[in-house]
Short mmCIF file of C-alpha atoms and ligand atoms in Angstrom, two decimals:
data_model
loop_
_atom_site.label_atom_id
_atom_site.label_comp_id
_atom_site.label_asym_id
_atom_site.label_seq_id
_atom_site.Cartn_x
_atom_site.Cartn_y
_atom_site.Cartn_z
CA UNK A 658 47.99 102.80 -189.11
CA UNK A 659 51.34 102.10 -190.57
CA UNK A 660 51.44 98.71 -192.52
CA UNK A 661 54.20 96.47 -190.96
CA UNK A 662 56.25 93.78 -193.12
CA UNK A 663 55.31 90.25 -191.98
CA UNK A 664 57.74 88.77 -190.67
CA UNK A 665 57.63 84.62 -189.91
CA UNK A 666 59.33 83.61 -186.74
CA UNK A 667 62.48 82.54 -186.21
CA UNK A 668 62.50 78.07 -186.18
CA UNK A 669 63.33 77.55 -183.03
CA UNK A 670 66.95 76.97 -181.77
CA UNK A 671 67.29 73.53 -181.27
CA UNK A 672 69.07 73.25 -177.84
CA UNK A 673 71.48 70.11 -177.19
CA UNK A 674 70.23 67.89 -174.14
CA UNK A 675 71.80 69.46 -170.93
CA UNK A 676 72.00 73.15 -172.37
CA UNK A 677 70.75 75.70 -170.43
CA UNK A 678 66.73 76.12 -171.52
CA UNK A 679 66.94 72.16 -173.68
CA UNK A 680 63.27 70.62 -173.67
CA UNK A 681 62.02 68.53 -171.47
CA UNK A 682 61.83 65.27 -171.69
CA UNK A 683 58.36 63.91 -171.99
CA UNK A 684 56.76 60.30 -172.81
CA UNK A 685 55.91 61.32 -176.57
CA UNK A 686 59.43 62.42 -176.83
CA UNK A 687 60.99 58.93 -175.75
CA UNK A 688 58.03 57.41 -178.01
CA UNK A 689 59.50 59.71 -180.88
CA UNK A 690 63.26 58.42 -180.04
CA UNK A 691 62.23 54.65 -180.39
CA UNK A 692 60.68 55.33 -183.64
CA UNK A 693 63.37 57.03 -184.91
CA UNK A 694 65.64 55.02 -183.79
CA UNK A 695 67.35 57.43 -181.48
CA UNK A 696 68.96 55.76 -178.45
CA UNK A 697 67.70 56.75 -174.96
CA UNK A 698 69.91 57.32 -172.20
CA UNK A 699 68.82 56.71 -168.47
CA UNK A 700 70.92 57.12 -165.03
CA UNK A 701 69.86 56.71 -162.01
CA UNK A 702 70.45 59.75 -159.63
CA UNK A 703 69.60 59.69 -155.96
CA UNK A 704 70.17 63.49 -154.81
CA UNK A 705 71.35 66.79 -155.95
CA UNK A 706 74.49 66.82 -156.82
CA UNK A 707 74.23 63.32 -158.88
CA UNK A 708 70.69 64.65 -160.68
CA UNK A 709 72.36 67.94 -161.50
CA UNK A 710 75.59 66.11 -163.09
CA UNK A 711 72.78 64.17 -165.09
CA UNK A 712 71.04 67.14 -166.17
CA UNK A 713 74.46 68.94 -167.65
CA UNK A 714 75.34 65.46 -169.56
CA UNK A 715 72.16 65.72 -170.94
CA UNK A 716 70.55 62.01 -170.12
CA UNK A 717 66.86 61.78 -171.26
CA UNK A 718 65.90 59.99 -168.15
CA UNK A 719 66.47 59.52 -164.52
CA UNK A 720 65.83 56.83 -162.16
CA UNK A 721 65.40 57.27 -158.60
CA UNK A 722 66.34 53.26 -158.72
CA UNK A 723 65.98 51.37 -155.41
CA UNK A 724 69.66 50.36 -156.28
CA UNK A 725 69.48 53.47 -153.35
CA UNK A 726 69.21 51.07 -150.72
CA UNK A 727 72.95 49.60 -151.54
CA UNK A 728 75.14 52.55 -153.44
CA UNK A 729 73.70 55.13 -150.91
CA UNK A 730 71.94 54.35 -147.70
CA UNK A 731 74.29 51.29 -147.08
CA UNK A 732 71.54 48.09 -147.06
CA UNK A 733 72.72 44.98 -147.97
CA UNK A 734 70.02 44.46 -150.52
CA UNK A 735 67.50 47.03 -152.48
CA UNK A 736 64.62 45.27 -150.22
CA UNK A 737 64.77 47.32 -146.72
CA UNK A 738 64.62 50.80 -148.24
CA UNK A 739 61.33 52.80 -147.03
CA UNK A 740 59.12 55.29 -149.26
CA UNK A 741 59.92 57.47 -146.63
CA UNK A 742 63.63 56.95 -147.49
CA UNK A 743 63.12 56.88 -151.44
CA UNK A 744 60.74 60.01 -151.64
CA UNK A 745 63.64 62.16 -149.76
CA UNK A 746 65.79 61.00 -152.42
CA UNK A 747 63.70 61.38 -155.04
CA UNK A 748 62.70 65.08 -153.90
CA UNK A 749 66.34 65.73 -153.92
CA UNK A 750 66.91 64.34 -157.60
CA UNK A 751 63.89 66.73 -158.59
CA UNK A 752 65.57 69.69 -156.98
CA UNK A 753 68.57 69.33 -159.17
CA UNK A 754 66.63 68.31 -162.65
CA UNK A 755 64.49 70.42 -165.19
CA UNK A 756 64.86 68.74 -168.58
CA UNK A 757 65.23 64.39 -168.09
CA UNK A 758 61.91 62.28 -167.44
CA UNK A 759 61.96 61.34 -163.93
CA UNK A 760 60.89 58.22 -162.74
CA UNK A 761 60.75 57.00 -159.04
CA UNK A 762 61.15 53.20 -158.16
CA UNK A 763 58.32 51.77 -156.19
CA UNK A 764 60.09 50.15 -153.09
CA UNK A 765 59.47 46.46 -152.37
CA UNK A 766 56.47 46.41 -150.55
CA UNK A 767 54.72 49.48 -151.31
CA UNK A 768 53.05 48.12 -154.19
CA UNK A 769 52.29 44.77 -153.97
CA UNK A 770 49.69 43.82 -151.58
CA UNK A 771 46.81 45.46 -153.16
CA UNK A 772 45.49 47.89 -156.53
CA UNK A 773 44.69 50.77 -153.99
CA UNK A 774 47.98 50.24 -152.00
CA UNK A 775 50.04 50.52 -155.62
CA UNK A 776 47.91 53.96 -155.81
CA UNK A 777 48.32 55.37 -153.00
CA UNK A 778 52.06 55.14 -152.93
CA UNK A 779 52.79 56.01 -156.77
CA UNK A 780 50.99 59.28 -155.92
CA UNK A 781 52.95 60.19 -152.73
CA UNK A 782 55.93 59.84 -155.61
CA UNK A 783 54.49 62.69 -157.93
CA UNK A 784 53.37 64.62 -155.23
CA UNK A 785 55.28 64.35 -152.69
CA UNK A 786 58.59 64.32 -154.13
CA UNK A 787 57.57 65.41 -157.83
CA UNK A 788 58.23 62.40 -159.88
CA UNK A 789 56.70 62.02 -163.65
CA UNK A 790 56.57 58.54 -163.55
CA UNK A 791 56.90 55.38 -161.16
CA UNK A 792 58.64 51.81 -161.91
CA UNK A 793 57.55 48.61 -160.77
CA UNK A 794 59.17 45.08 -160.47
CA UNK A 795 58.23 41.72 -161.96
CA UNK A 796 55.03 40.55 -164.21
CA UNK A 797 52.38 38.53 -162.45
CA UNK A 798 50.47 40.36 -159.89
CA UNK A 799 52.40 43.52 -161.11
CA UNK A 800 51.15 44.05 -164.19
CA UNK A 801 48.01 44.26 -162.10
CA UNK A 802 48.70 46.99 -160.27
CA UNK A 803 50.54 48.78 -163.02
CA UNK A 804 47.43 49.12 -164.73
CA UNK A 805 45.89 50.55 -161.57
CA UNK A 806 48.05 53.14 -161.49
CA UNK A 807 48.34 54.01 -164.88
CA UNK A 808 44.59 53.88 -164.73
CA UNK A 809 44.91 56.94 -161.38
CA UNK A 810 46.71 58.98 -164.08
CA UNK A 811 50.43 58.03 -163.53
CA UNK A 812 53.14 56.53 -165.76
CA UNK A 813 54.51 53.72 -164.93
CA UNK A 814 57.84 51.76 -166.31
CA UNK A 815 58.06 48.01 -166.08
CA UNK A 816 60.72 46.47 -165.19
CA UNK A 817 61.71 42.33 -165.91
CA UNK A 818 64.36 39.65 -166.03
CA UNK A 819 66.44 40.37 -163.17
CA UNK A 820 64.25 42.05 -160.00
CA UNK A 821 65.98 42.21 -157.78
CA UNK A 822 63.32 42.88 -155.00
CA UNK A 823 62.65 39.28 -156.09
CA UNK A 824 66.16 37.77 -155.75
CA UNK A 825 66.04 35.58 -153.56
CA UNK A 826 63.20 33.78 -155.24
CA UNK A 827 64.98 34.16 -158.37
CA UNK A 828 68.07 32.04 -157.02
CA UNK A 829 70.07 35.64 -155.69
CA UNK A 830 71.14 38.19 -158.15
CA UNK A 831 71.71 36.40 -161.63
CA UNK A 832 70.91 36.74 -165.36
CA UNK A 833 67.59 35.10 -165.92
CA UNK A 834 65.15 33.56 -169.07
CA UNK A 835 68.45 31.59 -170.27
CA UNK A 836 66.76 28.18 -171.11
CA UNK A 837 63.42 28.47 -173.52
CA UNK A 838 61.08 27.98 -170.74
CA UNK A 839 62.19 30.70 -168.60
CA UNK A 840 62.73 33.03 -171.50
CA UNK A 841 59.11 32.35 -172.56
CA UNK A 842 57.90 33.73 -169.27
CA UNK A 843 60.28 36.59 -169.18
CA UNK A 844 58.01 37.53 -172.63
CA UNK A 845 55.20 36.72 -171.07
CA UNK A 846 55.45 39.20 -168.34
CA UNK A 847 57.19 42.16 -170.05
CA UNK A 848 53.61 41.79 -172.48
CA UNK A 849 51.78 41.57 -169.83
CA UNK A 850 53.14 44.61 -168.56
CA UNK A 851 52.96 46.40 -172.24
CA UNK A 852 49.31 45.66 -172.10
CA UNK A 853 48.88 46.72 -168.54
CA UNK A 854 49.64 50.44 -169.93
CA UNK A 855 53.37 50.96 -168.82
CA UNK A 856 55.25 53.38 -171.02
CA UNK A 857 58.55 51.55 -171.45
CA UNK A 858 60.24 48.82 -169.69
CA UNK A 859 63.69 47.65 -167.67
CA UNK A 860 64.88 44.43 -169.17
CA UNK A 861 67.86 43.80 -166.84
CA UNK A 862 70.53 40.99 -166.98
CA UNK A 863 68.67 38.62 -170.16
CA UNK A 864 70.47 36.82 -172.72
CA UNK A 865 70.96 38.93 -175.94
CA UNK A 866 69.07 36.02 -177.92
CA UNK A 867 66.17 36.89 -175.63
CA UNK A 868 65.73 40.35 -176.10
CA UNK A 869 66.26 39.99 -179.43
CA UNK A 870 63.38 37.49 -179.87
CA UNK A 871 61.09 40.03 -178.02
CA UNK A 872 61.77 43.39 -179.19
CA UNK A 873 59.76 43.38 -182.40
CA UNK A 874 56.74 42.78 -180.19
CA UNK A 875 57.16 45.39 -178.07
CA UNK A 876 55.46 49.00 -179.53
CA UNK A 877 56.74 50.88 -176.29
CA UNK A 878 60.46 51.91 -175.31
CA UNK A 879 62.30 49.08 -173.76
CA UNK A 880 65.95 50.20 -171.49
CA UNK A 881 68.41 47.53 -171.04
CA UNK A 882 70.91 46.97 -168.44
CA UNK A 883 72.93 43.65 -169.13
CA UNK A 884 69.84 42.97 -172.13
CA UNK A 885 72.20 43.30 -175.04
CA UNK A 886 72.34 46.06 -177.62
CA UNK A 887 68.96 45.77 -179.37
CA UNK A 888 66.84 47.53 -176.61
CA UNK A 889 65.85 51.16 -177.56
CA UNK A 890 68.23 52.95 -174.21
CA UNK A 891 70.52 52.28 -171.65
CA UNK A 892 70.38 52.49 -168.20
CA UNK A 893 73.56 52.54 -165.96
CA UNK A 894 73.00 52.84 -161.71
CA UNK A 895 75.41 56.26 -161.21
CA UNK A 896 77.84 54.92 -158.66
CA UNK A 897 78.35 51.69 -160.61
CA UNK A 898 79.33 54.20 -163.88
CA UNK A 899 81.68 56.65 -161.95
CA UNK A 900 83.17 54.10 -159.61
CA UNK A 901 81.57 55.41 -156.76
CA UNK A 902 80.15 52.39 -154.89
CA UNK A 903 82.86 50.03 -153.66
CA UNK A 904 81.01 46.98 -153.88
CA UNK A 905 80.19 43.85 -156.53
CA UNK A 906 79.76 45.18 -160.07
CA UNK A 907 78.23 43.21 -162.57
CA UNK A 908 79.13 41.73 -165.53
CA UNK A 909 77.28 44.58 -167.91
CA UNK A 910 78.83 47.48 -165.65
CA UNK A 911 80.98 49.61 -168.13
CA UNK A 912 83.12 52.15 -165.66
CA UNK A 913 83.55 55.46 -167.40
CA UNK A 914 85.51 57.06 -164.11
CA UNK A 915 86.88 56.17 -160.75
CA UNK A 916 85.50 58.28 -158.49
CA UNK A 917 85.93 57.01 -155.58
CA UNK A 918 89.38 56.93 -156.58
CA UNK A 919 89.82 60.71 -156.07
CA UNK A 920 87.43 61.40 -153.90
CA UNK A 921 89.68 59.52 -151.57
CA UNK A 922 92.13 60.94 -152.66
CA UNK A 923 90.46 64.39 -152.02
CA UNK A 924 89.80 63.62 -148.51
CA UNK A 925 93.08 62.14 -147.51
CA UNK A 926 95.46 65.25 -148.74
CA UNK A 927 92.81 67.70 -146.77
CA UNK A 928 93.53 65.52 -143.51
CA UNK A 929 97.17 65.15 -144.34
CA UNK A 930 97.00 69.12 -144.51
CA UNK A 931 95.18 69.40 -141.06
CA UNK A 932 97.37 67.30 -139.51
CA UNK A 933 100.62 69.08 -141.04
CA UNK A 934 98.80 72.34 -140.02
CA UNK A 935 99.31 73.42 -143.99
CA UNK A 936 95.66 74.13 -144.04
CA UNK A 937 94.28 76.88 -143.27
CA UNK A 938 96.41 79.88 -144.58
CA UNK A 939 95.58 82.96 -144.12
CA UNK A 940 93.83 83.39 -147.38
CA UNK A 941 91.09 81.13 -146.26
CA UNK A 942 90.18 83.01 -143.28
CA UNK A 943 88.53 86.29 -142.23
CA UNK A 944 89.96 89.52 -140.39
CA UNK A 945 88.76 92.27 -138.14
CA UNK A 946 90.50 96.13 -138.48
CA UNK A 947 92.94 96.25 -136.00
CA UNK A 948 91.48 98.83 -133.75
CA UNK A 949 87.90 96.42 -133.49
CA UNK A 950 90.76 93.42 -132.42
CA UNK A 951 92.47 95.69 -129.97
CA UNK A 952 88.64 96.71 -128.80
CA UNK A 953 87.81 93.31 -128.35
CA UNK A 954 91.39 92.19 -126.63
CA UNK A 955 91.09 95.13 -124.28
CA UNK A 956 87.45 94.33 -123.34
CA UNK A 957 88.14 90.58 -122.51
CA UNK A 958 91.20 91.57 -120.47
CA UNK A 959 88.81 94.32 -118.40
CA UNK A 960 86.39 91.62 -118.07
O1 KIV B 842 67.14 50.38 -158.88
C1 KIV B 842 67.75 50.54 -159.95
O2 KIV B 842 68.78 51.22 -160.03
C2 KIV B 842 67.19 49.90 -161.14
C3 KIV B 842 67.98 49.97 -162.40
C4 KIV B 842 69.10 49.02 -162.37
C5 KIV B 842 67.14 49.77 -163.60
O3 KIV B 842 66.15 49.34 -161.08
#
């Protein structure tokens, strides 16, 4: 037997987020980012082509966000959308992901009404439609079932200050905990929630001064959206980012394109060129060999 030089193995390469074969995302890893400091990045995504664009721009997580109901399916409010609805989304998003965490939001009124209700729908998320994770709304009762599920085995992501599955009973879609006493029980439930088990949290649409105040008690990752710069991530809904969805944006939306914009565009010169009969040319179509076309001319005459 020949004796063979050791040789150690190669460190491995470390791929960027969004290469081809990067690591996935997993809850140690956005544990890992908060301690060092390392800023998460969260999108929602709601099908293919939106989880894929996430995946190549290398986001650490994506959210399957009930925000659905409005930027895609065309509700007025994130409150009518179905599980049915959100898991065909959500299997879509999983079809077009392999490296970001992804977490499904539980739809208003799939959760609430009972610990074995919460259950039963967080697992038709990871099985049905492959999910890593869930996300619930509000403190209170929540942080209840959020510590039933976690206890079933799944991951779950808070979420506090604005819910908007709660709107209307928060006075309709506003920043909230801006006087003492309301701030106190915006802390109140994102600890309750922290205890209950959940992995990270949403703060969405709290004064800076509050998040601030509430970080340093808070040992898991927290992603703001309107919660100032302190959180540990950043979570943007997709349409609202690209200029996709036509409707209200809020004050913390930050547009980085204008989608719709072009996509209009897009759509407008095609049916300009219908209508002007510039498209199709004859490069975008197919041909038969002439004697198969005089075949076929011949036979329909004789027939
Ligand atoms: O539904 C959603 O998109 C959300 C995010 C805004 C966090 O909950």
């Amino acid at each position: 037997m020949s004796a063979r030089p050791r040789v150690s193995p190669a460190p491995a390469a470390k791929r960027a987020p969004g290469a081809p074969g990067a690591p996935k995302v997993t809850l140690s890893r956005l544990e890992e980012k908060k301690a060092l400091g390392e800023p998460i990045v969260m999108v929602t995504a709601y099908d293919h082509p939106s989880a894929s664009v996430a995946e190549a721009a290398g986001v650490d997580v994506v959210l399957v966000g009930d925000s659905a109901a409005m930027t895609v399916l065309g509700y007025p409010s994130t409150v009518p959308v179905s599980v049915e609805e959100m898991l065909m989304l959500a299997g879509a998003a999983r079809r077009g992901l392999s490296t970001p965490l992804l977490v499904g939001d539980l739809p208003f009124g799939s959760y609430e009404a009972s610990d074995e209700q919460a259950i039963l729908t967080a697992q038709r998320f990871i099985k049905e439609a492959g999910c890593d994770a869930v996300k619930i709304e509000r403190g209170g009762s929540s942080a209840d079932r959020a510590a039933a599920i976690v206890g079933a085995g799944i991951p779950v992501m808070g979420h506090v200050g604005l819910t908007p599955q709660s709107a209307t009973a928060l006075g309709g879609y506003r920043s909230q905990g801006r006087t003492a006493e309301r701030a106190l029980e915006v802390v109140e439930d994102a600890l309750a929630l922290q205890d209950a088990g959940c992995f990270s949290l949403v703060f969405e649409a709290i004064p800076s001064e509050l998040t601030d105040a509430v970080m340093p008690r808070l040992r898991i990752p927290v992603i703001g959206i309107g919660a100032g710069p302190a959180t540990d991530g950043q979570v943007l809904v997709f349409h609202d980012l690209l200029g996709i969805y036509d409707g209200h944006a809020a004050r913390f939306v930050q547009r980085y394109g204008n989608v719709r914009e072009a996509m209009v565009a897009g759509v407008t010169a095609y049916a300009d060129d219908v209508r002007e009969r510039r498209y199709p040319q004859p490069r975008h179509g197919y041909t038969m060999a002439p004697d198969e076309a005089a075949a076929l001319r011949e036979a329909l005459v004789g027939g």
